[in-house]
Amino acid sequence: MSKKRCTFVLLMLAALALGSILLAACARPGTPGASAGTGPSSSATSSSGGGEPTVHLGAANFVQPSVDVPKGSKLMLIEDVAVLHILSNGSWVNGSPRPAKEPGAPTINNLQVSGNVEIGPFPTAGTFHIYCSIHENMNLTIIVK
Ligand SMILES: [Cu+2]
């Protein structure tokens, strides 16, 4: 009888411990996919309603030519038109693709974008360039500060 109760108590303790481990895992900030700063550590967001910066991709262009990214943040690429883009470090210059990777830039090497893709993080302040090798003059300037 008392042995049975003891087992029950142990089981309850085990369940509690497991529960708190799961809770701690869920509450960890920076989990991918967890959206829009409800966490306590969202003091880094300076403007534009929180969340990471985004750039939209049209049929053959970046909808905006440049984007500001807070240092350490990632950049979300959002495809507005269902067209494949292949992105790399560098830019189009006078009608020719010029691969080039600035120091401190995250490596982007023939990244196929169909749907939404996150690039980065961008740990270093500076100006970085990416381009789409399929679409002439499809350049994006990323300003990290
Ligand atoms: Cu493209």
CSV table of C-alpha atoms and ligand atoms in Angstrom, one decimal:
chain,number,residue,atom,x,y,z
A,1,MET,CA,0.0,0.0,0.0
A,2,SER,CA,2.6,2.6,1.1
A,3,LYS,CA,5.0,1.3,-1.6
A,4,LYS,CA,2.3,1.9,-4.2
A,5,ARG,CA,1.9,5.5,-3.0
A,6,CYS,CA,5.6,6.0,-3.1
A,7,THR,CA,5.7,4.9,-6.7
A,8,PHE,CA,2.9,7.3,-7.5
A,9,VAL,CA,4.8,10.2,-5.9
A,10,LEU,CA,7.9,9.4,-7.8
A,11,LEU,CA,5.9,9.3,-11.1
A,12,MET,CA,4.4,12.7,-10.3
A,13,LEU,CA,7.9,14.1,-9.6
A,14,ALA,CA,9.2,12.7,-12.9
A,15,ALA,CA,6.3,14.2,-14.8
A,16,LEU,CA,6.9,17.6,-13.1
A,17,ALA,CA,10.6,17.5,-14.0
A,18,LEU,CA,9.8,16.6,-17.6
A,19,GLY,CA,7.2,19.3,-17.8
A,20,SER,CA,9.6,22.0,-16.6
A,21,ILE,CA,12.2,20.9,-19.0
A,22,LEU,CA,9.8,21.2,-21.9
A,23,LEU,CA,8.6,24.6,-20.6
A,24,ALA,CA,12.2,25.8,-20.4
A,25,ALA,CA,12.9,24.6,-24.0
A,26,CYS,CA,9.8,26.4,-25.3
A,27,ALA,CA,10.5,29.6,-23.5
A,28,ARG,CA,14.0,29.8,-25.0
A,29,PRO,CA,14.3,33.0,-27.1
A,30,GLY,CA,15.5,32.9,-30.7
A,31,THR,CA,13.8,29.7,-31.6
A,32,PRO,CA,13.4,29.7,-35.4
A,33,GLY,CA,9.8,30.1,-36.4
A,34,ALA,CA,8.7,31.7,-33.2
A,35,SER,CA,7.4,35.0,-34.5
A,36,ALA,CA,7.0,38.6,-33.5
A,37,GLY,CA,8.7,39.6,-30.3
A,38,THR,CA,6.5,38.4,-27.4
A,39,GLY,CA,9.7,37.4,-25.6
A,40,PRO,CA,11.4,39.6,-23.0
A,41,SER,CA,14.5,39.9,-25.1
A,42,SER,CA,13.1,42.0,-27.9
A,43,SER,CA,14.9,45.2,-26.9
A,44,ALA,CA,17.1,45.0,-30.1
A,45,THR,CA,14.3,45.9,-32.4
A,46,SER,CA,14.7,49.6,-33.2
A,47,SER,CA,12.0,50.3,-35.7
A,48,SER,CA,9.3,49.0,-38.0
A,49,GLY,CA,7.2,47.2,-35.5
A,50,GLY,CA,9.6,44.5,-34.5
A,51,GLY,CA,10.5,41.3,-36.4
A,52,GLU,CA,13.3,40.9,-38.8
A,53,PRO,CA,13.8,43.0,-41.9
A,54,THR,CA,12.3,41.7,-45.1
A,55,VAL,CA,12.8,42.2,-48.9
A,56,HIS,CA,10.3,41.3,-51.5
A,57,LEU,CA,11.2,39.6,-54.8
A,58,GLY,CA,9.3,40.4,-58.0
A,59,ALA,CA,9.3,38.5,-61.2
A,60,ALA,CA,12.8,39.7,-62.2
A,61,ASN,CA,13.9,42.2,-59.6
A,62,PHE,CA,14.1,43.0,-55.9
A,63,VAL,CA,11.1,45.2,-55.2
A,64,GLN,CA,13.4,47.6,-53.3
A,65,PRO,CA,17.1,48.2,-54.2
A,66,SER,CA,18.4,48.3,-50.7
A,67,VAL,CA,17.6,47.3,-47.2
A,68,ASP,CA,18.8,48.1,-43.7
A,69,VAL,CA,19.6,45.2,-41.4
A,70,PRO,CA,20.4,45.6,-37.8
A,71,LYS,CA,23.8,44.0,-37.0
A,72,GLY,CA,23.4,40.4,-36.0
A,73,SER,CA,19.9,40.0,-37.6
A,74,LYS,CA,18.8,37.8,-40.5
A,75,LEU,CA,17.1,39.0,-43.6
A,76,MET,CA,13.8,37.4,-44.8
A,77,LEU,CA,13.4,37.2,-48.6
A,78,ILE,CA,9.7,37.0,-49.6
A,79,GLU,CA,8.8,35.9,-53.0
A,80,ASP,CA,5.9,37.9,-54.4
A,81,VAL,CA,5.9,36.0,-57.8
A,82,ALA,CA,6.4,32.3,-58.2
A,83,VAL,CA,9.7,32.6,-60.2
A,84,LEU,CA,13.0,31.0,-59.3
A,85,HIS,CA,15.8,33.2,-58.3
A,86,ILE,CA,19.4,32.1,-57.7
A,87,LEU,CA,21.3,34.4,-55.4
A,88,SER,CA,25.0,34.8,-54.8
A,89,ASN,CA,27.3,37.4,-53.2
A,90,GLY,CA,28.1,40.1,-55.8
A,91,SER,CA,26.3,42.3,-58.2
A,92,TRP,CA,25.5,43.0,-61.9
A,93,VAL,CA,27.9,45.6,-63.3
A,94,ASN,CA,27.3,46.9,-66.8
A,95,GLY,CA,25.3,43.9,-67.8
A,96,SER,CA,27.7,41.3,-66.4
A,97,PRO,CA,27.4,39.3,-63.2
A,98,ARG,CA,30.3,40.0,-60.9
A,99,PRO,CA,30.6,37.5,-58.1
A,100,ALA,CA,32.3,39.1,-55.1
A,101,LYS,CA,32.1,38.5,-51.4
A,102,GLU,CA,32.8,41.4,-49.0
A,103,PRO,CA,34.7,40.6,-45.8
A,104,GLY,CA,32.1,39.9,-43.1
A,105,ALA,CA,29.3,39.0,-45.4
A,106,PRO,CA,27.5,35.7,-44.9
A,107,THR,CA,28.2,33.3,-47.8
A,108,ILE,CA,25.4,33.2,-50.3
A,109,ASN,CA,26.3,30.8,-53.1
A,110,ASN,CA,23.7,29.9,-55.7
A,111,LEU,CA,20.9,30.0,-53.2
A,112,GLN,CA,17.7,29.0,-54.9
A,113,VAL,CA,14.8,31.1,-53.8
A,114,SER,CA,11.4,29.7,-54.3
A,115,GLY,CA,9.1,30.6,-51.5
A,116,ASN,CA,10.4,32.5,-48.5
A,117,VAL,CA,14.0,32.2,-47.5
A,118,GLU,CA,16.0,33.6,-44.6
A,119,ILE,CA,19.6,34.7,-45.2
A,120,GLY,CA,22.2,35.7,-42.7
A,121,PRO,CA,22.7,36.5,-39.9
A,122,PHE,CA,24.8,39.5,-40.7
A,123,PRO,CA,27.3,39.8,-37.8
A,124,THR,CA,29.4,42.6,-39.3
A,125,ALA,CA,28.4,46.2,-40.0
A,126,GLY,CA,29.0,47.3,-43.6
A,127,THR,CA,27.5,47.3,-47.1
A,128,PHE,CA,27.0,44.0,-48.8
A,129,HIS,CA,25.7,43.1,-52.2
A,130,ILE,CA,23.8,40.1,-53.5
A,131,TYR,CA,22.5,39.5,-57.0
A,132,CYS,CA,20.4,37.0,-58.9
A,133,SER,CA,22.3,35.2,-61.6
A,134,ILE,CA,19.1,34.5,-63.7
A,135,HIS,CA,17.8,38.1,-64.0
A,136,GLU,CA,20.1,40.8,-65.4
A,137,ASN,CA,20.5,43.8,-63.0
A,138,MET,CA,18.7,42.1,-60.2
A,139,ASN,CA,20.8,43.6,-57.4
A,140,LEU,CA,20.3,44.1,-53.7
A,141,THR,CA,22.3,46.3,-51.4
A,142,ILE,CA,22.3,45.2,-47.8
A,143,ILE,CA,23.3,47.9,-45.3
A,144,VAL,CA,24.2,46.4,-41.9
A,145,LYS,CA,24.5,48.8,-38.9
B,1,CU,CU,16.0,36.5,-60.1
